């Protein structure tokens, strides 16, 4: 029979050509020689919206990442700045090739304990690669202030922390992912702690779900989940004076990947906010465009995903888009004004915490 009618389009969105091959792919040819355009595979943000919608629960993302492994590892053809980014990860353990010695610069004046110094603590604060980003450092510093307010005993890895490997894995470089995972597991297993807390949903996901294969078994919490517990237990006390209209953007790796929908919303509500939900929210949220290495492979579409997401936010009339991920923050802050302000939930929370006087003498004070 004619298999072509089932072949789909090699390049969705591209004008169909005159030949059968351009119109509906070439099912009888090798994968990337007519059946599928590599750009199609590289444009995926690994957001899992397709998986959530699929009535047959097909895991499309795994297949896409497998195809990327072929392109990256067998052919050395990672799209866009992919090769450069993977080389940076190999050379410096961070995707931007920044000095590994600068990983803890965000906390230079905060006098934080490091795991190397204390050996054992309650909370290990995993900073993630947002630590290198001046704008994102606000979130990390707000989180530190909140942990001190809540009198939590915590420490960071400092320069011992490496990139989690999430980006390498999504870009198909399984070798680099495994090297980073093994190195991080080796470091983490030297120390004693109860919970890893991180504001980075990508690091959260791999630490929680993907390090077990390498001997890393940890209790891992996203910062919104940990902070929600602090508020519930009243180790953080909030004033609700400055209520603003807010909408909340779900990070894919917290929401769809890990079911983390409630904690950030709980925090916003406890701050006295009314959340104007976007039409696409929760498990049907729209990705910011920042996942799966998409900003690095940078395949052009008709519109930038972050612009579409900001349009969703504008529709709600909210003055703030609350975010809970360094990638989402960068993507949405990249949308031109006028637009709602973009703020991490932790930054918003700190503005509303009542100083109970505990923090000054806190164990990390
Ligand atoms: S971008 Fe999201 S919805 Fe599209 S294929 Fe990738 S995971 Fe599925």
Short mmCIF file of C-alpha atoms and ligand atoms in Angstrom, two decimals:
data_model
loop_
_atom_site.label_atom_id
_atom_site.label_comp_id
_atom_site.label_asym_id
_atom_site.label_seq_id
_atom_site.Cartn_x
_atom_site.Cartn_y
_atom_site.Cartn_z
CA UNK A 1 0.00 0.00 0.00
CA UNK A 2 0.96 3.63 -0.25
CA UNK A 3 2.60 4.56 3.05
CA UNK A 4 3.03 8.18 2.04
CA UNK A 5 -0.40 9.23 3.17
CA UNK A 6 0.66 8.41 6.74
CA UNK A 7 4.06 10.07 6.57
CA UNK A 8 3.06 13.51 7.87
CA UNK A 9 5.00 16.63 7.03
CA UNK A 10 8.78 16.75 7.13
CA UNK A 11 8.71 20.36 8.22
CA UNK A 12 5.49 21.61 9.82
CA UNK A 13 4.77 25.19 8.91
CA UNK A 14 7.01 25.22 5.86
CA UNK A 15 5.26 25.70 2.55
CA UNK A 16 4.61 22.33 0.98
CA UNK A 17 6.75 21.65 -2.08
CA UNK A 18 5.64 20.27 -5.38
CA UNK A 19 7.13 16.81 -4.92
CA UNK A 20 5.57 14.18 -2.72
CA UNK A 21 8.72 14.22 -0.63
CA UNK A 22 8.48 17.89 0.27
CA UNK A 23 4.77 17.61 0.91
CA UNK A 24 4.58 14.53 3.05
CA UNK A 25 8.06 13.26 3.76
CA UNK A 26 9.83 10.17 2.48
CA UNK A 27 8.95 7.18 4.67
CA UNK A 28 11.14 4.87 2.62
CA UNK A 29 14.30 6.92 3.22
CA UNK A 30 16.54 7.21 6.32
CA UNK A 31 15.11 9.40 9.06
CA UNK A 32 16.91 12.68 8.32
CA UNK A 33 17.16 12.25 4.57
CA UNK A 34 13.64 13.19 3.61
CA UNK A 35 11.30 11.80 6.26
CA UNK A 36 11.94 14.42 8.90
CA UNK A 37 13.74 17.74 8.90
CA UNK A 38 16.30 18.01 11.72
CA UNK A 39 14.93 21.49 12.54
CA UNK A 40 11.64 19.90 13.53
CA UNK A 41 13.39 17.80 16.13
CA UNK A 42 15.49 20.75 17.32
CA UNK A 43 12.54 23.12 17.69
CA UNK A 44 10.93 21.07 20.49
CA UNK A 45 11.08 22.73 23.92
CA UNK A 46 10.44 19.35 25.64
CA UNK A 47 7.44 21.04 27.28
CA UNK A 48 5.32 17.84 27.27
CA UNK A 49 2.14 19.66 26.25
CA UNK A 50 1.71 17.07 23.49
CA UNK A 51 2.09 14.19 25.96
CA UNK A 52 -0.51 15.76 28.25
CA UNK A 53 -3.00 16.09 25.39
CA UNK A 54 -2.40 12.67 23.85
CA UNK A 55 -5.29 10.27 24.55
CA UNK A 56 -2.92 7.34 24.10
CA UNK A 57 -0.30 8.71 26.50
CA UNK A 58 2.43 8.45 23.90
CA UNK A 59 5.73 9.86 25.18
CA UNK A 60 6.68 11.99 22.17
CA UNK A 61 9.45 13.77 24.02
CA UNK A 62 11.48 10.62 24.63
CA UNK A 63 11.39 9.85 20.92
CA UNK A 64 12.46 13.39 20.05
CA UNK A 65 15.35 13.31 22.52
CA UNK A 66 16.41 9.91 21.17
CA UNK A 67 16.53 11.35 17.67
CA UNK A 68 18.61 14.25 19.00
CA UNK A 69 21.06 11.75 20.48
CA UNK A 70 21.57 10.37 17.00
CA UNK A 71 22.14 13.85 15.56
CA UNK A 72 24.45 14.99 18.37
CA UNK A 73 26.42 11.86 19.21
CA UNK A 74 26.48 9.94 15.92
CA UNK A 75 26.56 12.84 13.47
CA UNK A 76 27.92 15.76 15.52
CA UNK A 77 25.13 17.94 14.18
CA UNK A 78 23.60 19.83 17.10
CA UNK A 79 21.67 22.80 15.75
CA UNK A 80 22.39 26.49 16.34
CA UNK A 81 24.73 27.20 19.23
CA UNK A 82 24.34 23.61 20.43
CA UNK A 83 27.88 22.46 19.72
CA UNK A 84 29.37 25.55 21.33
CA UNK A 85 27.17 25.11 24.42
CA UNK A 86 28.07 21.45 24.77
CA UNK A 87 31.77 22.30 24.41
CA UNK A 88 31.34 24.89 27.17
CA UNK A 89 29.75 22.27 29.40
CA UNK A 90 32.70 19.97 28.74
CA UNK A 91 35.28 22.68 29.44
CA UNK A 92 33.69 24.66 32.28
CA UNK A 93 30.73 22.62 33.61
CA UNK A 94 28.35 25.47 32.74
CA UNK A 95 26.66 26.16 29.41
CA UNK A 96 27.99 29.69 28.90
CA UNK A 97 31.67 28.88 29.35
CA UNK A 98 31.96 31.15 32.38
CA UNK A 99 34.68 30.68 34.95
CA UNK A 100 33.73 27.78 37.24
CA UNK A 101 35.33 29.82 40.02
CA UNK A 102 32.52 32.37 39.74
CA UNK A 103 29.71 29.98 40.54
CA UNK A 104 29.23 31.29 44.08
CA UNK A 105 29.81 34.96 43.25
CA UNK A 106 26.07 35.60 43.71
CA UNK A 107 26.59 35.01 47.45
CA UNK A 108 29.95 36.74 47.83
CA UNK A 109 28.77 39.01 50.66
CA UNK A 110 26.21 36.65 52.26
CA UNK A 111 28.63 34.58 54.34
CA UNK A 112 26.85 31.32 53.55
CA UNK A 113 27.99 28.00 54.90
CA UNK A 114 29.34 25.63 52.27
CA UNK A 115 28.90 21.89 52.51
CA UNK A 116 32.69 21.54 52.40
CA UNK A 117 32.85 23.56 55.64
CA UNK A 118 29.91 22.12 57.56
CA UNK A 119 29.66 18.59 56.15
CA UNK A 120 26.11 18.21 57.40
CA UNK A 121 23.02 20.43 57.35
CA UNK A 122 19.24 20.30 57.02
CA UNK A 123 18.81 21.95 53.61
CA UNK A 124 21.28 21.85 50.76
CA UNK A 125 20.51 24.88 48.60
CA UNK A 126 21.18 23.97 44.95
CA UNK A 127 21.67 27.28 43.16
CA UNK A 128 21.65 26.08 39.55
CA UNK A 129 23.23 27.92 36.64
CA UNK A 130 21.03 30.95 37.30
CA UNK A 131 23.79 31.68 39.83
CA UNK A 132 25.84 33.19 37.00
CA UNK A 133 23.07 35.56 35.92
CA UNK A 134 23.01 38.96 37.60
CA UNK A 135 19.27 39.45 37.18
CA UNK A 136 18.42 35.98 38.42
CA UNK A 137 20.67 36.34 41.46
CA UNK A 138 17.81 38.40 42.97
CA UNK A 139 15.82 35.18 43.30
CA UNK A 140 18.66 33.27 44.93
CA UNK A 141 19.34 36.12 47.35
CA UNK A 142 15.64 36.43 48.19
CA UNK A 143 15.56 32.70 48.87
CA UNK A 144 18.55 32.99 51.21
CA UNK A 145 16.83 35.83 53.09
CA UNK A 146 13.65 33.75 53.38
CA UNK A 147 15.53 30.69 54.67
CA UNK A 148 17.17 32.94 57.27
CA UNK A 149 13.81 34.42 58.25
CA UNK A 150 12.46 30.90 58.66
CA UNK A 151 15.51 29.96 60.74
CA UNK A 152 16.40 27.07 58.45
CA UNK A 153 19.82 25.50 58.70
CA UNK A 154 21.22 25.39 55.17
CA UNK A 155 24.40 25.39 53.11
CA UNK A 156 25.44 25.63 49.46
CA UNK A 157 27.89 23.56 47.46
CA UNK A 158 29.55 26.71 46.13
CA UNK A 159 32.07 25.94 43.39
CA UNK A 160 31.59 22.22 43.95
CA UNK A 161 28.17 22.41 42.27
CA UNK A 162 28.23 21.68 38.53
CA UNK A 163 25.56 22.14 35.89
CA UNK A 164 22.89 19.52 36.58
CA UNK A 165 23.21 18.03 33.10
CA UNK A 166 19.60 18.74 32.11
CA UNK A 167 20.57 20.82 29.08
CA UNK A 168 23.15 18.30 27.83
CA UNK A 169 20.62 15.48 28.08
CA UNK A 170 17.86 17.42 26.24
CA UNK A 171 20.38 18.38 23.51
CA UNK A 172 21.14 14.69 23.02
CA UNK A 173 24.60 14.68 24.61
CA UNK A 174 24.03 11.73 26.90
CA UNK A 175 27.78 11.35 27.53
CA UNK A 176 28.07 14.86 28.98
CA UNK A 177 24.86 14.43 30.95
CA UNK A 178 26.16 11.24 32.54
CA UNK A 179 29.54 12.78 33.34
CA UNK A 180 27.89 15.73 35.09
CA UNK A 181 25.35 13.53 36.88
CA UNK A 182 28.04 11.18 38.17
CA UNK A 183 30.26 14.04 39.31
CA UNK A 184 27.39 15.76 41.13
CA UNK A 185 26.25 12.52 42.74
CA UNK A 186 29.81 11.87 43.93
CA UNK A 187 29.91 15.34 45.53
CA UNK A 188 26.43 15.10 47.06
CA UNK A 189 27.11 11.65 48.50
CA UNK A 190 30.04 13.03 50.52
CA UNK A 191 27.66 15.07 52.64
CA UNK A 192 24.72 14.67 55.00
CA UNK A 193 21.52 16.66 54.49
CA UNK A 194 17.80 16.10 54.66
CA UNK A 195 16.54 17.88 51.58
CA UNK A 196 17.87 19.58 48.50
CA UNK A 197 15.99 22.81 47.78
CA UNK A 198 16.38 24.57 44.44
CA UNK A 199 14.60 27.38 42.61
CA UNK A 200 15.50 25.78 39.27
CA UNK A 201 12.83 23.31 38.05
CA UNK A 202 15.24 21.76 35.53
CA UNK A 203 17.81 20.95 38.21
CA UNK A 204 14.93 19.89 40.48
CA UNK A 205 13.70 17.42 37.88
CA UNK A 206 17.03 15.74 37.14
CA UNK A 207 18.13 15.64 40.80
CA UNK A 208 14.80 14.17 41.82
CA UNK A 209 14.10 11.80 38.94
CA UNK A 210 17.21 11.19 36.87
CA UNK A 211 20.11 10.88 39.33
CA UNK A 212 18.83 7.65 40.87
CA UNK A 213 20.34 5.74 37.92
CA UNK A 214 23.76 6.96 39.09
CA UNK A 215 23.36 6.22 42.78
CA UNK A 216 21.84 9.57 43.76
CA UNK A 217 18.72 9.14 45.89
CA UNK A 218 17.60 12.41 47.42
CA UNK A 219 14.64 14.21 48.82
CA UNK A 220 14.39 17.22 46.48
CA UNK A 221 12.02 20.16 46.76
CA UNK A 222 11.37 23.09 44.51
CA UNK A 223 11.76 26.34 46.45
CA UNK A 224 8.02 27.11 46.15
CA UNK A 225 7.20 23.78 47.79
CA UNK A 226 9.67 24.34 50.63
CA UNK A 227 8.55 27.93 51.17
CA UNK A 228 4.89 26.85 51.19
CA UNK A 229 5.76 24.46 54.01
CA UNK A 230 7.47 27.28 55.91
CA UNK A 231 4.35 29.45 55.57
CA UNK A 232 2.07 26.59 56.57
CA UNK A 233 4.17 25.87 59.65
CA UNK A 234 4.25 29.60 60.39
CA UNK A 235 8.01 29.82 60.34
CA UNK A 236 7.39 32.61 57.83
CA UNK A 237 4.78 35.22 58.73
CA UNK A 238 3.31 37.35 55.97
CA UNK A 239 1.63 40.70 55.77
CA UNK A 240 -1.01 40.91 53.08
CA UNK A 241 -1.01 44.67 52.67
CA UNK A 242 0.27 45.11 49.14
CA UNK A 243 -2.05 42.93 47.09
CA UNK A 244 -1.59 43.23 43.33
CA UNK A 245 -3.25 41.61 40.36
CA UNK A 246 -1.11 38.70 39.37
CA UNK A 247 -1.05 35.79 37.00
CA UNK A 248 1.13 32.73 37.40
CA UNK A 249 3.17 31.05 34.68
CA UNK A 250 3.73 27.31 35.30
CA UNK A 251 7.25 26.06 34.51
CA UNK A 252 6.92 22.84 32.46
CA UNK A 253 9.53 20.97 34.51
CA UNK A 254 7.78 21.81 37.76
CA UNK A 255 4.19 21.45 36.55
CA UNK A 256 3.73 18.90 33.79
CA UNK A 257 6.90 16.94 34.64
CA UNK A 258 6.39 16.83 38.40
CA UNK A 259 2.83 17.87 39.21
CA UNK A 260 3.99 21.00 41.08
CA UNK A 261 0.96 23.22 40.56
CA UNK A 262 -0.26 24.00 44.07
CA UNK A 263 2.66 25.38 46.11
CA UNK A 264 3.29 28.54 44.06
CA UNK A 265 -0.44 29.28 43.93
CA UNK A 266 -0.76 28.69 47.68
CA UNK A 267 2.05 31.19 48.31
CA UNK A 268 0.48 33.83 46.06
CA UNK A 269 -2.89 33.38 47.76
CA UNK A 270 -1.32 33.63 51.20
CA UNK A 271 0.28 36.90 50.06
CA UNK A 272 -3.28 38.14 49.57
CA UNK A 273 -3.15 37.99 45.78
CA UNK A 274 -6.00 37.06 43.55
CA UNK A 275 -4.60 34.96 40.74
CA UNK A 276 -6.01 35.74 37.31
CA UNK A 277 -5.27 32.45 35.60
CA UNK A 278 -4.24 32.49 31.99
CA UNK A 279 -6.38 30.49 29.60
CA UNK A 280 -3.58 27.99 29.33
CA UNK A 281 -2.47 27.20 32.85
CA UNK A 282 -1.71 24.23 35.10
CA UNK A 283 -1.28 21.03 33.13
CA UNK A 284 -2.34 22.85 29.94
CA UNK A 285 0.12 25.68 30.43
CA UNK A 286 2.00 27.07 27.45
CA UNK A 287 5.79 26.78 27.59
CA UNK A 288 7.87 30.00 27.81
CA UNK A 289 10.04 28.69 24.97
CA UNK A 290 13.06 28.18 27.22
CA UNK A 291 13.07 24.41 27.74
CA UNK A 292 14.92 21.61 26.01
CA UNK A 293 17.73 23.85 24.80
CA UNK A 294 15.33 25.61 22.39
CA UNK A 295 16.89 29.06 22.96
CA UNK A 296 20.24 27.51 21.99
CA UNK A 297 19.15 25.58 18.91
CA UNK A 298 17.04 28.66 18.09
CA UNK A 299 14.84 27.34 15.29
CA UNK A 300 12.82 30.14 13.82
CA UNK A 301 9.04 30.00 13.99
CA UNK A 302 6.42 32.52 12.92
CA UNK A 303 6.42 34.06 16.37
CA UNK A 304 8.66 33.85 19.41
CA UNK A 305 7.14 31.55 22.01
CA UNK A 306 7.87 33.98 24.83
CA UNK A 307 5.90 36.70 22.99
CA UNK A 308 2.93 34.34 22.66
CA UNK A 309 3.12 33.52 26.34
CA UNK A 310 3.30 37.18 27.29
CA UNK A 311 0.20 37.79 25.15
CA UNK A 312 -1.53 35.13 27.27
CA UNK A 313 -0.44 37.03 30.38
CA UNK A 314 -1.54 40.42 29.00
CA UNK A 315 -5.01 39.03 28.34
CA UNK A 316 -5.50 38.50 32.08
CA UNK A 317 -4.92 42.18 32.82
CA UNK A 318 -2.47 41.28 35.59
CA UNK A 319 0.32 43.69 36.46
CA UNK A 320 2.71 40.91 37.49
CA UNK A 321 3.53 37.54 35.93
CA UNK A 322 4.78 35.41 38.79
CA UNK A 323 7.42 32.89 37.68
CA UNK A 324 9.26 30.07 39.41
CA UNK A 325 12.10 29.16 37.06
CA UNK A 326 15.27 30.93 35.88
CA UNK A 327 14.55 30.01 32.24
CA UNK A 328 11.00 31.35 32.34
CA UNK A 329 12.29 34.54 33.98
CA UNK A 330 14.84 35.16 31.22
CA UNK A 331 12.44 34.30 28.41
CA UNK A 332 9.55 36.44 29.65
CA UNK A 333 11.77 39.35 30.72
CA UNK A 334 13.02 39.36 27.13
CA UNK A 335 9.59 40.48 25.88
CA UNK A 336 9.49 44.20 25.06
CA UNK A 337 7.45 46.69 27.11
CA UNK A 338 4.70 47.46 27.72
CA UNK A 339 4.05 44.21 29.52
CA UNK A 340 3.40 42.99 33.06
CA UNK A 341 6.42 42.82 35.36
CA UNK A 342 8.07 39.41 35.72
CA UNK A 343 8.87 38.37 39.29
CA UNK A 344 9.89 35.15 40.94
CA UNK A 345 7.50 33.98 43.64
CA UNK A 346 10.37 34.07 46.18
CA UNK A 347 11.12 37.73 45.44
CA UNK A 348 7.43 38.58 45.88
CA UNK A 349 7.27 36.59 49.09
CA UNK A 350 10.26 38.32 50.65
CA UNK A 351 8.58 41.70 50.16
CA UNK A 352 5.73 40.47 52.32
CA UNK A 353 7.55 38.66 55.08
CA UNK A 354 7.23 40.19 58.50
CA UNK A 355 10.59 40.35 60.22
CA UNK A 356 10.05 38.46 63.44
CA UNK A 357 13.56 39.27 64.58
CA UNK A 358 14.61 35.66 64.33
CA UNK A 359 16.59 36.05 61.18
CA UNK A 360 19.39 38.20 62.58
CA UNK A 361 20.39 35.48 65.00
CA UNK A 362 19.51 32.61 62.71
CA UNK A 363 21.86 29.70 62.34
CA UNK A 364 22.98 31.09 59.04
CA UNK A 365 22.87 34.72 60.08
S1 LIG B 1 7.40 21.57 21.89
FE1 LIG B 1 6.17 20.63 23.53
S2 LIG B 1 4.20 20.11 22.52
FE2 LIG B 1 5.72 20.43 20.87
S3 LIG B 1 6.59 18.38 20.46
FE3 LIG B 1 7.94 19.35 21.97
S4 LIG B 1 7.14 18.64 23.95
FE4 LIG B 1 5.53 18.26 22.43
#
